Coordinates of C-alpha atoms and ligand atoms in Angstrom, one line a residue:
M26 CA 0.0 0.0 0.0
D27 CA 3.0 2.3 0.1
Q28 CA 3.6 2.0 -3.7
V29 CA 1.9 4.6 -6.0
I30 CA 0.8 3.4 -9.4
I31 CA 2.2 5.8 -12.0
F32 CA -0.3 6.1 -14.9
D33 CA 1.2 8.2 -17.7
T34 CA -1.1 10.0 -20.1
T35 CA 1.4 11.9 -22.2
L36 CA 0.2 10.1 -25.3
R37 CA -3.5 10.9 -24.7
D38 CA -4.1 14.0 -22.5
G39 CA -0.5 15.2 -23.3
E40 CA -1.3 15.1 -27.0
Q41 CA -4.3 17.3 -26.3
S42 CA -1.9 20.2 -25.8
P43 CA -2.6 22.7 -28.6
G44 CA -0.6 21.7 -31.7
A45 CA 1.1 18.7 -30.0
S46 CA -0.2 15.9 -32.2
M47 CA 2.4 13.2 -32.8
N48 CA 2.8 10.8 -35.6
V49 CA 2.7 7.0 -35.1
A50 CA 6.5 6.6 -35.2
E51 CA 6.9 9.3 -32.5
K52 CA 4.2 7.7 -30.3
L53 CA 5.8 4.3 -30.6
R54 CA 9.2 5.8 -29.7
L55 CA 7.7 7.5 -26.6
A56 CA 5.8 4.4 -25.6
T57 CA 9.1 2.4 -25.7
Q58 CA 10.8 5.1 -23.6
L59 CA 7.9 5.2 -21.1
E60 CA 8.3 1.4 -20.7
R61 CA 12.0 2.0 -20.0
L62 CA 11.1 4.7 -17.5
G63 CA 9.1 2.1 -15.6
V64 CA 5.6 3.5 -15.6
D65 CA 2.9 1.1 -14.4
A66 CA 0.3 2.1 -17.0
M67 CA 0.3 4.3 -20.1
E68 CA -2.7 5.8 -21.7
A69 CA -1.9 5.2 -25.4
G70 CA -4.7 7.2 -26.9
F71 CA -8.4 7.6 -27.5
P72 CA -9.2 5.1 -30.3
A73 CA -12.7 6.5 -31.1
A74 CA -11.2 10.0 -31.8
S75 CA -9.8 9.0 -35.2
K76 CA -8.5 6.2 -37.4
G77 CA -4.9 7.4 -36.7
D78 CA -5.4 7.2 -33.0
F79 CA -6.9 3.7 -33.2
E80 CA -3.9 2.6 -35.3
A81 CA -1.4 4.2 -32.9
V82 CA -3.0 2.6 -29.8
K83 CA -3.0 -0.8 -31.6
L84 CA 0.6 -0.7 -32.5
I85 CA 1.6 0.4 -29.0
A86 CA -0.5 -2.4 -27.5
E87 CA 1.2 -4.9 -29.8
K88 CA 4.7 -3.7 -28.9
I89 CA 4.7 -2.9 -25.2
Q90 CA 5.0 -5.8 -22.8
N91 CA 5.7 -4.6 -19.3
V92 CA 3.2 -1.8 -18.9
Q93 CA -0.6 -1.8 -18.8
V94 CA -1.6 -0.2 -22.1
T95 CA -4.8 1.8 -21.7
A96 CA -7.3 3.0 -24.2
L97 CA -9.8 5.8 -23.4
A98 CA -13.5 5.5 -24.2
R99 CA -16.6 7.5 -23.6
T100 CA -19.6 5.7 -22.1
S101 CA -20.8 4.3 -25.4
K102 CA -20.7 0.8 -26.8
E103 CA -19.1 2.1 -30.1
D104 CA -16.2 3.8 -28.1
I105 CA -15.7 0.7 -25.9
D106 CA -15.7 -1.6 -29.0
L107 CA -13.0 0.6 -30.6
A108 CA -11.0 0.8 -27.4
W109 CA -11.1 -3.0 -27.0
G110 CA -10.3 -3.5 -30.7
A111 CA -7.2 -1.4 -30.3
I112 CA -5.8 -3.0 -27.1
K113 CA -7.0 -6.6 -27.3
D114 CA -3.5 -7.9 -28.2
A115 CA -1.7 -6.0 -25.4
A116 CA 0.1 -8.1 -22.8
Q117 CA -1.7 -6.1 -20.1
P118 CA -4.7 -4.2 -21.5
R119 CA -6.9 -1.7 -19.6
I120 CA -10.1 0.1 -20.8
H121 CA -10.6 3.5 -19.3
V122 CA -14.2 4.7 -19.4
F123 CA -15.2 8.3 -18.4
L124 CA -18.4 10.2 -17.7
A125 CA -19.0 13.6 -16.2
T126 CA -20.5 13.7 -12.7
S127 CA -20.7 17.5 -11.9
D128 CA -24.0 19.2 -11.9
I129 CA -22.8 21.7 -14.5
H130 CA -21.6 19.0 -16.9
M131 CA -24.7 16.8 -16.4
K132 CA -27.1 19.7 -16.9
H133 CA -25.5 21.6 -19.8
K134 CA -23.3 19.1 -21.6
L135 CA -24.8 15.7 -21.1
K136 CA -28.4 16.8 -20.4
M137 CA -28.7 13.8 -18.1
S138 CA -30.1 13.4 -14.6
R139 CA -28.1 12.0 -11.8
D140 CA -29.9 8.6 -12.0
Q141 CA -29.2 8.4 -15.7
V142 CA -25.5 9.1 -15.1
V143 CA -25.3 6.3 -12.5
E144 CA -27.2 3.9 -14.8
T145 CA -25.0 4.7 -17.8
A146 CA -21.8 4.4 -15.8
V147 CA -22.9 1.0 -14.5
E148 CA -24.0 -0.3 -17.9
M149 CA -20.8 0.8 -19.7
V150 CA -18.4 -0.4 -17.0
G151 CA -20.2 -3.7 -17.2
Y152 CA -19.9 -3.6 -21.0
A153 CA -16.2 -2.9 -20.8
K154 CA -15.9 -5.7 -18.2
S155 CA -17.4 -8.2 -20.7
F156 CA -14.1 -7.8 -22.6
I157 CA -11.6 -7.5 -19.9
G158 CA -11.0 -7.5 -16.1
N159 CA -9.0 -4.3 -15.9
V160 CA -11.4 -1.4 -16.2
E161 CA -10.9 2.1 -15.0
F162 CA -13.8 4.5 -14.5
S163 CA -13.3 8.3 -14.3
A164 CA -15.8 10.8 -13.0
E165 CA -15.0 13.7 -15.2
D166 CA -15.1 17.0 -13.4
G167 CA -15.1 15.0 -10.2
S168 CA -13.6 17.8 -8.1
R169 CA -16.6 20.0 -8.8
S170 CA -19.2 17.2 -8.3
D171 CA -21.4 16.8 -5.3
W172 CA -19.4 14.7 -2.9
D173 CA -22.1 12.3 -1.9
F174 CA -23.2 11.8 -5.5
L175 CA -19.5 11.1 -6.5
C176 CA -19.4 8.4 -3.8
R177 CA -22.6 7.0 -5.2
V178 CA -21.3 6.8 -8.8
F179 CA -18.0 5.3 -7.7
G180 CA -19.7 2.7 -5.5
A181 CA -21.9 1.7 -8.5
A182 CA -19.0 1.6 -10.8
I183 CA -17.1 -0.6 -8.4
E184 CA -20.1 -2.9 -8.1
A185 CA -20.2 -3.1 -11.9
G186 CA -16.6 -4.2 -11.9
A187 CA -14.4 -1.1 -12.1
T188 CA -10.9 -2.0 -10.7
T189 CA -9.7 1.6 -10.6
V190 CA -11.9 4.7 -9.9
N191 CA -10.3 8.0 -10.9
L192 CA -11.1 11.4 -9.5
P193 CA -10.1 14.1 -12.0
D194 CA -9.8 17.8 -11.2
T195 CA -10.7 18.3 -14.9
V196 CA -10.6 22.1 -14.9
G197 CA -7.8 22.6 -12.4
Y198 CA -10.1 24.2 -9.8
A199 CA -9.3 22.4 -6.6
M200 CA -7.2 23.6 -3.7
P201 CA -4.7 21.1 -2.2
D202 CA -6.3 20.9 1.3
E203 CA -9.8 20.7 -0.2
F204 CA -8.8 18.0 -2.7
G205 CA -7.1 16.0 0.1
Q206 CA -10.3 16.2 2.1
L207 CA -12.4 15.1 -0.9
I208 CA -10.2 12.0 -1.3
S209 CA -10.5 11.2 2.4
Y210 CA -14.3 11.6 2.1
V211 CA -14.5 9.4 -1.0
R212 CA -12.5 6.7 0.9
Q213 CA -14.8 6.9 3.8
H214 CA -18.1 7.0 2.0
T215 CA -17.8 5.0 -1.1
P216 CA -19.2 1.5 -0.8
N217 CA -16.5 -1.2 -1.3
I218 CA -13.8 1.4 -2.1
H219 CA -11.2 -1.2 -0.9
R220 CA -12.0 -3.3 -4.0
A221 CA -10.6 -0.6 -6.3
V222 CA -7.6 1.6 -6.6
L223 CA -8.4 5.2 -6.0
S224 CA -6.7 7.5 -8.6
V225 CA -6.2 11.2 -9.0
H226 CA -5.9 13.1 -12.3
C227 CA -5.2 16.9 -11.9
H228 CA -4.9 19.8 -14.3
N229 CA -2.7 22.7 -13.8
D230 CA -5.0 25.7 -14.5
L231 CA -4.1 27.3 -11.1
G232 CA -0.6 25.9 -11.0
L233 CA -1.7 23.4 -8.4
A234 CA -1.7 20.1 -10.3
T235 CA 1.3 18.6 -8.5
A236 CA 0.2 20.0 -5.1
N237 CA -3.3 18.5 -5.5
T238 CA -1.9 15.2 -6.7
L239 CA 0.4 14.9 -3.7
A240 CA -2.5 15.9 -1.4
G241 CA -4.6 13.2 -2.9
L242 CA -1.9 10.6 -2.4
R243 CA -1.3 11.7 1.1
A244 CA -5.1 11.2 1.7
G245 CA -4.9 7.7 0.4
A246 CA -5.2 7.7 -3.4
R247 CA -2.7 5.2 -4.9
Q248 CA -2.7 6.0 -8.6
A249 CA -1.4 9.3 -10.0
E250 CA -2.2 10.2 -13.6
V251 CA 0.6 12.3 -15.0
T252 CA 2.4 13.5 -18.1
I253 CA 6.0 14.1 -19.0
N254 CA 6.9 17.8 -18.6
G255 CA 3.3 18.3 -17.5
I256 CA 2.0 18.8 -21.0
G257 CA -1.7 18.5 -21.6
E258 CA -5.0 20.2 -22.2
R259 CA -4.8 24.0 -21.6
A260 CA -2.3 24.6 -18.7
G261 CA -1.4 20.9 -18.7
N262 CA -1.6 18.0 -16.4
T263 CA 0.4 17.0 -13.3
S264 CA 3.9 16.4 -14.3
L265 CA 5.3 13.0 -13.8
E266 CA 8.8 14.2 -12.8
E267 CA 7.5 16.5 -10.1
V268 CA 5.3 13.8 -8.4
V269 CA 8.0 11.1 -8.7
M270 CA 10.8 13.3 -7.5
G271 CA 8.6 14.8 -4.8
L272 CA 7.9 11.3 -3.4
Y273 CA 11.6 10.3 -3.9
T274 CA 13.1 13.4 -2.2
R275 CA 10.6 13.6 0.6
K276 CA 10.2 9.9 1.4
D277 CA 10.7 10.9 5.0
H278 CA 7.5 12.9 4.8
M279 CA 5.1 10.8 2.6
D280 CA 6.7 7.3 2.8
L281 CA 5.5 6.4 -0.6
T282 CA 7.5 4.8 -3.5
T283 CA 7.1 4.4 -7.2
S284 CA 8.5 1.9 -9.8
I285 CA 10.1 4.7 -11.8
N286 CA 13.7 4.5 -12.9
T287 CA 14.4 8.2 -12.2
K288 CA 17.6 8.2 -14.4
E289 CA 15.3 8.0 -17.4
I290 CA 13.4 11.2 -16.5
F291 CA 15.6 13.7 -18.2
P292 CA 16.2 11.9 -21.5
L293 CA 12.4 11.3 -21.8
S294 CA 11.7 15.0 -21.0
R295 CA 14.0 16.0 -23.9
L296 CA 12.4 13.5 -26.2
V297 CA 8.9 14.7 -25.4
S298 CA 9.9 18.3 -25.9
M299 CA 11.6 17.5 -29.2
V300 CA 8.7 15.5 -30.6
T301 CA 5.9 17.9 -29.5
G302 CA 7.9 21.1 -30.1
I303 CA 6.8 22.3 -26.6
V304 CA 9.8 23.8 -25.1
V305 CA 10.4 23.2 -21.4
Q306 CA 10.5 26.5 -19.5
P307 CA 14.1 27.1 -18.1
N308 CA 12.8 27.4 -14.5
K309 CA 10.6 24.2 -14.8
A310 CA 11.0 22.1 -11.7
I311 CA 13.2 19.0 -12.1
V312 CA 13.8 19.1 -15.9
G313 CA 14.2 22.9 -16.7
A314 CA 17.6 24.0 -17.9
N315 CA 18.1 26.0 -14.7
A316 CA 16.8 23.4 -12.3
F317 CA 20.3 22.5 -11.2
A318 CA 22.1 25.7 -12.0
H319 CA 23.4 28.0 -9.3
E320 CA 23.8 31.6 -10.2
A321 CA 24.2 33.5 -7.0
G322 CA 27.8 33.6 -5.6
I323 CA 26.7 32.7 -2.1
H324 CA 24.9 29.7 -3.5
Q325 CA 27.9 28.6 -5.6
D326 CA 30.1 29.0 -2.6
G327 CA 27.8 26.9 -0.5
V328 CA 27.5 24.2 -3.0
L329 CA 31.2 23.9 -3.5
K330 CA 31.6 23.6 0.3
H331 CA 28.8 21.1 0.7
R332 CA 26.4 20.2 -2.1
M333 CA 23.4 19.9 0.1
T334 CA 23.6 23.5 1.3
Y335 CA 21.5 24.5 -1.7
E336 CA 20.7 21.2 -3.6
I337 CA 17.9 18.9 -2.5
M338 CA 18.4 16.4 -5.4
E339 CA 21.4 15.2 -7.3
A340 CA 21.3 15.9 -11.1
Q341 CA 22.5 12.4 -11.8
T342 CA 19.3 11.0 -10.2
I343 CA 17.2 12.3 -13.0
G344 CA 19.7 11.2 -15.7
L345 CA 21.6 14.5 -16.1
S346 CA 25.2 13.6 -16.1
S347 CA 28.0 16.2 -15.9
N348 CA 30.6 14.1 -17.7
R349 CA 28.7 12.9 -20.7
L350 CA 30.8 11.1 -23.4
V351 CA 31.0 13.4 -26.3
L352 CA 31.4 12.0 -29.9
G353 CA 33.4 13.5 -32.7
K354 CA 34.5 12.9 -36.3
H355 CA 36.8 10.1 -35.2
S356 CA 34.1 8.2 -33.4
G357 CA 33.3 4.9 -35.1
R358 CA 30.1 3.0 -35.7
H359 CA 30.5 1.0 -32.5
A360 CA 30.8 4.1 -30.2
F361 CA 27.9 5.7 -32.1
K362 CA 25.7 2.6 -31.6
N363 CA 26.7 2.5 -27.9
K364 CA 25.7 6.1 -27.5
L365 CA 22.4 5.5 -29.1
E366 CA 21.7 2.6 -26.8
D367 CA 22.7 4.8 -23.8
L368 CA 20.2 7.4 -24.9
G369 CA 17.6 4.6 -25.1
Y370 CA 17.4 4.2 -28.9
D371 CA 17.3 0.7 -30.3
L372 CA 17.5 1.0 -34.1
T373 CA 17.4 -1.4 -37.0
R374 CA 20.5 -1.9 -39.0
E375 CA 19.2 0.2 -41.8
E376 CA 18.2 3.0 -39.5
L377 CA 21.6 2.8 -37.8
N378 CA 23.4 3.1 -41.1
R379 CA 21.3 6.0 -42.2
L380 CA 21.8 7.8 -39.0
F381 CA 25.6 7.1 -38.9
E382 CA 26.0 8.7 -42.3
K383 CA 24.2 11.9 -41.1
F384 CA 26.3 11.8 -37.9
K385 CA 29.5 11.8 -40.0
E386 CA 28.2 14.7 -42.1
L387 CA 27.5 16.7 -38.9
A388 CA 30.8 15.7 -37.3
D389 CA 32.6 17.2 -40.3
K390 CA 31.0 20.6 -39.5
K391 CA 30.9 20.4 -35.7
K392 CA 33.8 19.4 -33.4
E393 CA 31.9 17.8 -30.6
I394 CA 28.6 16.0 -31.1
L395 CA 26.6 16.1 -27.9
D396 CA 23.6 14.0 -26.9
E397 CA 21.3 16.9 -27.9
D398 CA 22.8 16.8 -31.5
I399 CA 22.1 13.1 -31.7
E400 CA 18.6 13.5 -30.5
A401 CA 18.0 16.1 -33.2
L402 CA 19.4 13.8 -35.8
M403 CA 17.0 11.1 -34.5
A404 CA 14.1 13.5 -34.9
E405 CA 15.0 14.4 -38.4
E406 CA 16.1 11.1 -39.8
I407 CA 14.2 8.4 -38.0
L408 CA 11.0 9.8 -36.4
R409 CA 10.0 11.7 -39.5
V410 CA 6.8 11.1 -41.5
P411 CA 7.2 9.9 -45.1
D412 CA 8.4 12.9 -47.1
V413 CA 6.4 14.2 -50.1
Y414 CA 8.8 17.2 -50.4
Q415 CA 12.5 17.1 -49.9
L416 CA 14.9 20.0 -49.7
D417 CA 17.6 19.3 -52.3
Y418 CA 19.4 22.6 -52.6
L419 CA 19.3 26.0 -51.1
N420 CA 21.2 29.1 -51.9
V421 CA 20.4 32.5 -50.3
V422 CA 21.8 35.9 -50.8
G423 CA 21.4 38.5 -48.1
G424 CA 23.2 41.3 -46.2
T425 CA 23.1 45.1 -46.3
G426 CA 22.3 46.5 -49.7
A427 CA 21.3 43.2 -51.3
V428 CA 17.8 42.1 -52.1
P429 CA 17.3 38.9 -50.0
T430 CA 16.9 36.2 -52.6
A431 CA 16.6 32.4 -52.4
T432 CA 17.2 29.7 -55.0
V433 CA 15.6 26.5 -54.1
K434 CA 15.5 23.0 -55.5
L435 CA 12.9 20.6 -54.1
K436 CA 12.2 17.0 -54.8
I437 CA 8.5 16.7 -55.0
K438 CA 7.3 13.1 -55.1
G439 CA 10.8 12.2 -56.4
E440 CA 10.9 14.9 -59.2
V441 CA 13.4 17.8 -58.9
V442 CA 11.9 21.3 -59.4
Q443 CA 13.7 24.6 -59.1
S444 CA 12.6 28.2 -58.4
A445 CA 13.8 31.5 -57.0
G446 CA 12.1 34.2 -55.0
F447 CA 12.5 37.3 -52.8
G448 CA 11.6 38.2 -49.2
V449 CA 12.2 40.8 -46.5
G450 CA 15.1 38.7 -45.3
P451 CA 16.9 35.5 -46.4
I452 CA 14.6 33.2 -44.3
D453 CA 11.5 34.9 -45.7
A454 CA 12.9 34.6 -49.2
A455 CA 13.5 30.9 -48.7
F456 CA 10.0 30.4 -47.2
N457 CA 8.3 32.4 -50.0
T458 CA 10.0 30.4 -52.7
I459 CA 9.2 27.0 -51.1
A460 CA 5.5 28.1 -50.5
K461 CA 5.2 29.2 -54.2
M462 CA 6.7 25.9 -55.4
I463 CA 4.4 23.8 -53.3
E464 CA 1.4 26.1 -53.8
T465 CA 0.6 25.7 -50.1
R466 CA -2.2 27.6 -48.5
S467 CA -0.8 27.1 -45.0
K468 CA -0.2 30.0 -42.6
L469 CA 3.0 30.2 -40.5
L470 CA 1.7 30.6 -36.9
R471 CA 5.0 30.4 -35.1
F472 CA 8.7 30.4 -35.9
S473 CA 11.4 29.9 -33.2
V474 CA 15.1 29.3 -33.2
N475 CA 17.0 27.6 -30.4
S476 CA 20.6 26.6 -30.0
I477 CA 20.7 22.8 -29.5
S478 CA 23.8 23.0 -27.4
G479 CA 26.3 25.7 -26.3
G480 CA 29.3 26.9 -28.2
M481 CA 30.1 28.9 -31.3
D482 CA 29.6 25.9 -33.6
A483 CA 26.3 24.9 -32.0
Q484 CA 23.5 23.7 -34.3
G485 CA 20.5 25.9 -34.6
E486 CA 17.2 24.1 -34.1
V487 CA 14.2 25.7 -35.8
T488 CA 10.5 25.0 -35.0
V489 CA 7.7 26.2 -37.2
R490 CA 4.0 25.8 -36.5
L491 CA 1.8 25.7 -39.6
Q492 CA -1.9 25.9 -40.0
E493 CA -4.1 24.9 -42.9
N494 CA -7.9 24.2 -42.9
G495 CA -8.0 23.7 -39.1
L496 CA -5.0 21.3 -39.1
I497 CA -1.9 22.4 -37.2
A498 CA 1.5 20.8 -37.9
L499 CA 4.8 21.3 -36.3
G500 CA 8.0 21.3 -38.4
K501 CA 11.5 20.9 -37.1
G502 CA 14.8 21.3 -38.7
S503 CA 18.4 21.5 -37.4
D504 CA 21.6 22.5 -39.0
S505 CA 24.7 24.5 -38.2
D506 CA 23.3 27.1 -40.7
I507 CA 20.1 28.6 -39.3
I508 CA 18.7 29.5 -42.7
T509 CA 19.1 25.9 -43.8
A510 CA 17.6 24.8 -40.5
S511 CA 14.7 27.1 -41.1
A512 CA 14.1 25.8 -44.6
K513 CA 14.3 22.2 -43.4
A514 CA 11.8 23.0 -40.6
Y515 CA 9.4 24.6 -43.1
V516 CA 9.6 21.6 -45.5
N517 CA 9.2 19.2 -42.6
G518 CA 6.1 21.1 -41.4
L519 CA 4.6 21.0 -44.9
N520 CA 5.3 17.2 -45.1
R521 CA 3.5 16.8 -41.8
L522 CA 0.5 18.7 -43.0
E523 CA 0.4 16.5 -46.1
Y524 CA 0.6 13.5 -43.8
M525 CA -2.2 14.7 -41.6
K526 CA -4.4 15.3 -44.7
T527 CA -4.0 11.7 -45.8
N528 CA -3.9 10.1 -42.3
P529 CA -6.8 11.4 -40.3
S530 CA -4.9 11.2 -37.0
V531 CA -6.1 14.6 -35.9
K532 CA -8.9 14.6 -33.4
P533 CA -11.9 16.7 -34.2
E534 CA -12.1 19.2 -31.3
E535 CA -15.6 18.3 -30.3
I536 CA -14.7 14.7 -29.2
T537 CA -11.5 15.3 -27.3
P538 CA -12.4 14.9 -23.6
Ligands
KIV25 O1 -9.3 15.7 -17.3 C1 -10.1 14.8 -17.3 O2 -11.2 14.7 -16.7 C2 -9.8 13.6 -18.2 C3 -10.6 12.4 -18.1 C4 -10.9 11.8 -19.4 C5 -9.9 11.5 -17.2 O3 -8.8 13.7 -18.9
ZN26 ZN1 -7.4 15.3 -18.2

């Protein structure tokens, strides 16, 4: 009873972050890394949302062995059939059914009475149970529900066979002491609560998701629903790293453990950020760039004298190592393969050959190849969607007094086409020319440049966010030349838009929970 079940929903609630949709290869990669991290359960997606979601959940279910793979469903037979269809081949499948229980949701959204909600929950938990023993029931907007009614619904769901009952703070409204009291109340007043695991699922609208989750665990909940980097709907979900490291660091206070291999936290945080394009704020707890940096002289002095004067955790515990092995142009295939394995990537021979070639090209331009550079290569070469457009050649002219001009050669479905154009600057010229050649109607919503690592020869990493007909795609590109990185990112974004048009993996807004 002192072990907390870590239920990760990065692939489902996390993917509901605006513009964060991931392709199947990216989801599979994240799922593999989540398994390595040691989560107990992962919510792989919402199969009824789209064909793409169904496929992704199915592939994850077939691949992952040591984690309960969960599929989300509304309380309808169609949704539950799809959820089951997607996870039936999983080693450890779970169906997660949800229905709102707050008066405001029942009256305005569901247009159902309390009795109807109880009846539907019972019927649909029972239906899910006809497929599988492991069924979770969530009372959406639970924290704003009438407490006695919530206990009644949970009791009925448990009677119908739910093995986990989850209490979400769907809109991030709860306060920690109040949420803790609610959990205690539910434990005391729900019939047969001992037959199910009580879970918490908090959103971060008031910045209290982690505090509420910990308050819930302290009050007796034993499953925490979390996402990597806290990504998720609106202000996000409770972040996995904060809960896990909170329990780890303050074991003296809570006396609770998890099965998480904390050394995998930082690599996974980087991967999620890279795949979703959602940058981790520098001052983010645990995984932010400044989380272990000491700026003030007094602090630096203290840490040098005794680390624990100003540090409550060791950077190595979350997988941040100060003496990382750096690769360079003399590194061979074996060292490269070892490094990839260290970073958690298990590639096929063909993928390894392809990546090694790109690594050599980069090593010719850049003296030291850091982990971040390798992750960027992975994102560009391995996790990418099939390309319709490829950047074959780019030449830009800029500078004071010159009209910024770009000459571009693109391979479009294998055929090389060439054009030139102008812009207000060299990046604008390159984008205008590419847009003209592809005849895209997409709008550039966001453009950002980051340095992947430190140093004068650092690679630039460009992220673009493109929108067309309600679809939003993220494009990423990296290169030691930021104009080339920008063009690569733009072409990558256009490829992802094309992919989304033909693979309906984007969820229509109205059915995302
Ligand atoms: O926030 C929420 O209520 C949810 C449920 C589907 C669990 O994500
Ligand atoms: Zn949620």
